[in-house]
Amino acid sequence: MDSRDLEALKDAIRSIPDYPKPGIVFRDITTLLRDAPMFQLAVAELARPWREASIGHVAGIEARGFILGGAVAHRVGAGFVPIRKKGKLPHETVRVSYSLEYGIDEIEMHRDALHPGERVLLVDDLIATGGTAEAAVRLLRSLGAEIQAACFVIDLPELGGARRLEALGVPVHSLVAFQGH
Ligand code: AMP
């Protein structure tokens, strides 16, 4: 991506200080999604390395990962599978729990969403500590998926999430980075 596109993409993301709590700068992608050229650019750049990569499925993390992941799946000619918060999927599920700053959370997939050996891309809007994405990697691997990469519009590199995923053997592809939390 050239530097003008990169700056335009960054400018399309709205930063909201002290949301949802003091000290956090919330990176709001609704302003990017509503802007047709920016939405197209983000999806094209997320998908670019994988267009000829025989990706079977894109797995998107609820909820913003559904919007981006569905579009990326369409672009790379893959199917889409949802990774949801617990209790939302109607059929038999597999589940993993992971720690949040306060307490734990759980994510689920349908047990029959993927078959062993399928080539999968993981997509979400943002990687911070990497806790959510790491849980998603464990879930996908429990179904035997071969994760090709994890793709994010935004990386917050100071929080170390990308390093955490790479330590698990998952390459990370992100478009823009912001300093701080
Ligand atoms: P983490 O598990 O710490 O990598 O957090 C990633 C998840 O939390 C993603 O699904 C993000 O959408 C959300 N998230 C974390 N930090 C932020 C932030 N500063 N702005 C917007 N979303 C965030």
Short mmCIF file of C-alpha atoms in Angstrom, two decimals, residues 2-133:
data_model
loop_
_atom_site.label_atom_id
_atom_site.label_comp_id
_atom_site.label_asym_id
_atom_site.label_seq_id
_atom_site.Cartn_x
_atom_site.Cartn_y
_atom_site.Cartn_z
CA ASP A 2 1.44 3.43 -0.81
CA SER A 3 1.89 5.97 1.96
CA ARG A 4 -1.00 8.15 0.77
CA ASP A 5 -3.45 5.23 0.97
CA LEU A 6 -2.05 4.29 4.36
CA GLU A 7 -2.58 7.81 5.71
CA ALA A 8 -6.09 7.95 4.22
CA LEU A 9 -6.98 4.65 5.89
CA LYS A 10 -5.61 5.86 9.20
CA ASP A 11 -7.50 9.14 8.91
CA ALA A 12 -10.74 7.23 8.25
CA ILE A 13 -10.52 5.60 11.70
CA ARG A 14 -12.01 7.72 14.49
CA SER A 15 -10.16 7.79 17.82
CA ILE A 16 -12.27 8.26 20.92
CA PRO A 17 -10.28 8.98 24.10
CA ASP A 18 -11.36 7.44 27.42
CA TYR A 19 -13.83 4.98 25.89
CA PRO A 20 -15.00 2.53 27.21
CA LYS A 21 -12.98 3.63 30.25
CA PRO A 22 -10.37 6.22 31.23
CA GLY A 23 -6.96 5.69 29.61
CA ILE A 24 -8.22 3.67 26.61
CA VAL A 25 -8.32 5.27 23.16
CA PHE A 26 -11.08 3.44 21.29
CA ARG A 27 -10.27 3.00 17.57
CA ASP A 28 -13.68 3.25 15.93
CA ILE A 29 -13.86 1.71 12.44
CA THR A 30 -17.52 2.69 11.81
CA THR A 31 -16.19 5.84 10.11
CA LEU A 32 -14.03 3.69 7.81
CA LEU A 33 -16.85 1.25 7.02
CA ARG A 34 -19.29 4.01 6.03
CA ASP A 35 -16.78 5.45 3.55
CA ALA A 36 -17.07 3.28 0.40
CA PRO A 37 -13.56 3.90 -1.04
CA MET A 38 -11.95 3.32 2.37
CA PHE A 39 -13.96 0.15 3.01
CA GLN A 40 -12.91 -1.13 -0.42
CA LEU A 41 -9.28 -0.22 0.18
CA ALA A 42 -9.19 -1.93 3.58
CA VAL A 43 -10.76 -5.14 2.26
CA ALA A 44 -8.55 -5.18 -0.85
CA GLU A 45 -5.40 -4.73 1.25
CA LEU A 46 -6.42 -7.35 3.81
CA ALA A 47 -7.12 -9.83 1.00
CA ARG A 48 -4.20 -8.95 -1.30
CA PRO A 49 -1.65 -11.59 -0.18
CA TRP A 50 -4.25 -14.39 -0.19
CA ARG A 51 -6.02 -14.03 -3.53
CA GLU A 52 -4.21 -17.00 -5.07
CA ALA A 53 -3.59 -18.86 -1.82
CA SER A 54 -6.43 -21.41 -1.99
CA ILE A 55 -7.97 -20.21 1.26
CA GLY A 56 -10.91 -22.46 2.10
CA HIS A 57 -12.49 -20.32 4.83
CA VAL A 58 -12.21 -16.98 6.54
CA ALA A 59 -13.01 -17.09 10.26
CA GLY A 60 -14.25 -13.74 11.60
CA ILE A 61 -14.45 -12.79 15.27
CA GLU A 62 -17.75 -11.29 16.51
CA ALA A 63 -18.76 -8.63 15.72
CA ARG A 64 -16.55 -6.33 13.65
CA GLY A 65 -14.63 -9.34 12.33
CA PHE A 66 -17.88 -10.46 10.67
CA ILE A 67 -18.12 -7.30 8.56
CA LEU A 68 -14.50 -7.37 7.43
CA GLY A 69 -14.18 -11.16 7.32
CA GLY A 70 -17.26 -11.61 5.13
CA ALA A 71 -15.94 -9.12 2.62
CA VAL A 72 -12.43 -10.64 2.65
CA ALA A 73 -13.90 -14.14 2.17
CA HIS A 74 -15.83 -12.94 -0.86
CA ARG A 75 -12.70 -11.35 -2.30
CA VAL A 76 -10.46 -14.41 -1.88
CA GLY A 77 -13.18 -16.81 -3.01
CA ALA A 78 -13.48 -18.49 0.38
CA GLY A 79 -16.36 -19.45 2.65
CA PHE A 80 -16.99 -17.61 5.91
CA VAL A 81 -17.28 -19.13 9.41
CA PRO A 82 -18.23 -17.12 12.51
CA ILE A 83 -16.44 -17.17 15.86
CA ARG A 84 -19.06 -16.03 18.37
CA LYS A 85 -19.46 -15.14 22.01
CA LYS A 86 -20.84 -18.13 23.91
CA GLY A 87 -24.49 -19.07 23.68
CA LYS A 88 -25.23 -17.57 20.26
CA LEU A 89 -24.71 -20.52 17.92
CA PRO A 90 -27.65 -22.90 17.45
CA HIS A 91 -25.90 -26.18 16.64
CA GLU A 92 -23.28 -28.28 18.50
CA THR A 93 -20.27 -26.13 19.41
CA VAL A 94 -16.64 -26.21 20.54
CA ARG A 95 -15.64 -23.54 23.05
CA VAL A 96 -12.49 -22.00 24.56
CA SER A 97 -12.19 -19.57 27.46
CA TYR A 98 -9.65 -16.78 27.79
CA SER A 99 -8.73 -14.17 30.38
CA LEU A 100 -9.81 -10.57 30.16
CA GLU A 101 -8.49 -7.80 32.37
CA TYR A 102 -11.34 -8.61 34.76
CA GLY A 103 -12.64 -12.17 34.60
CA ILE A 104 -12.88 -14.58 31.70
CA ASP A 105 -14.77 -14.77 28.45
CA GLU A 106 -15.61 -17.61 26.10
CA ILE A 107 -15.87 -17.94 22.33
CA GLU A 108 -17.42 -20.70 20.29
CA MET A 109 -17.65 -22.19 16.83
CA HIS A 110 -19.87 -24.85 15.36
CA ARG A 111 -18.13 -28.20 15.69
CA ASP A 112 -18.77 -28.92 12.00
CA ALA A 113 -17.71 -25.45 10.76
CA LEU A 114 -14.31 -26.69 9.58
CA HIS A 115 -12.67 -29.97 8.73
CA PRO A 116 -9.09 -30.99 9.60
CA GLY A 117 -6.50 -29.61 7.17
CA GLU A 118 -8.64 -26.75 5.85
CA ARG A 119 -6.73 -23.56 5.08
CA VAL A 120 -8.12 -20.69 7.12
CA LEU A 121 -7.53 -16.95 7.50
CA LEU A 122 -8.47 -15.35 10.81
CA VAL A 123 -9.89 -11.79 10.55
CA ASP A 124 -10.72 -9.13 13.15
CA ASP A 125 -10.69 -5.34 13.16
CA LEU A 126 -7.95 -4.80 15.74
CA ILE A 127 -5.29 -6.67 17.69
CA ALA A 128 -4.34 -5.29 21.09
CA THR A 129 -3.01 -7.78 23.68
CA GLY A 130 -3.81 -10.66 21.33
CA GLY A 131 -5.86 -12.51 23.97
CA THR A 132 -8.95 -12.75 21.79
CA ALA A 133 -7.02 -13.78 18.68
#
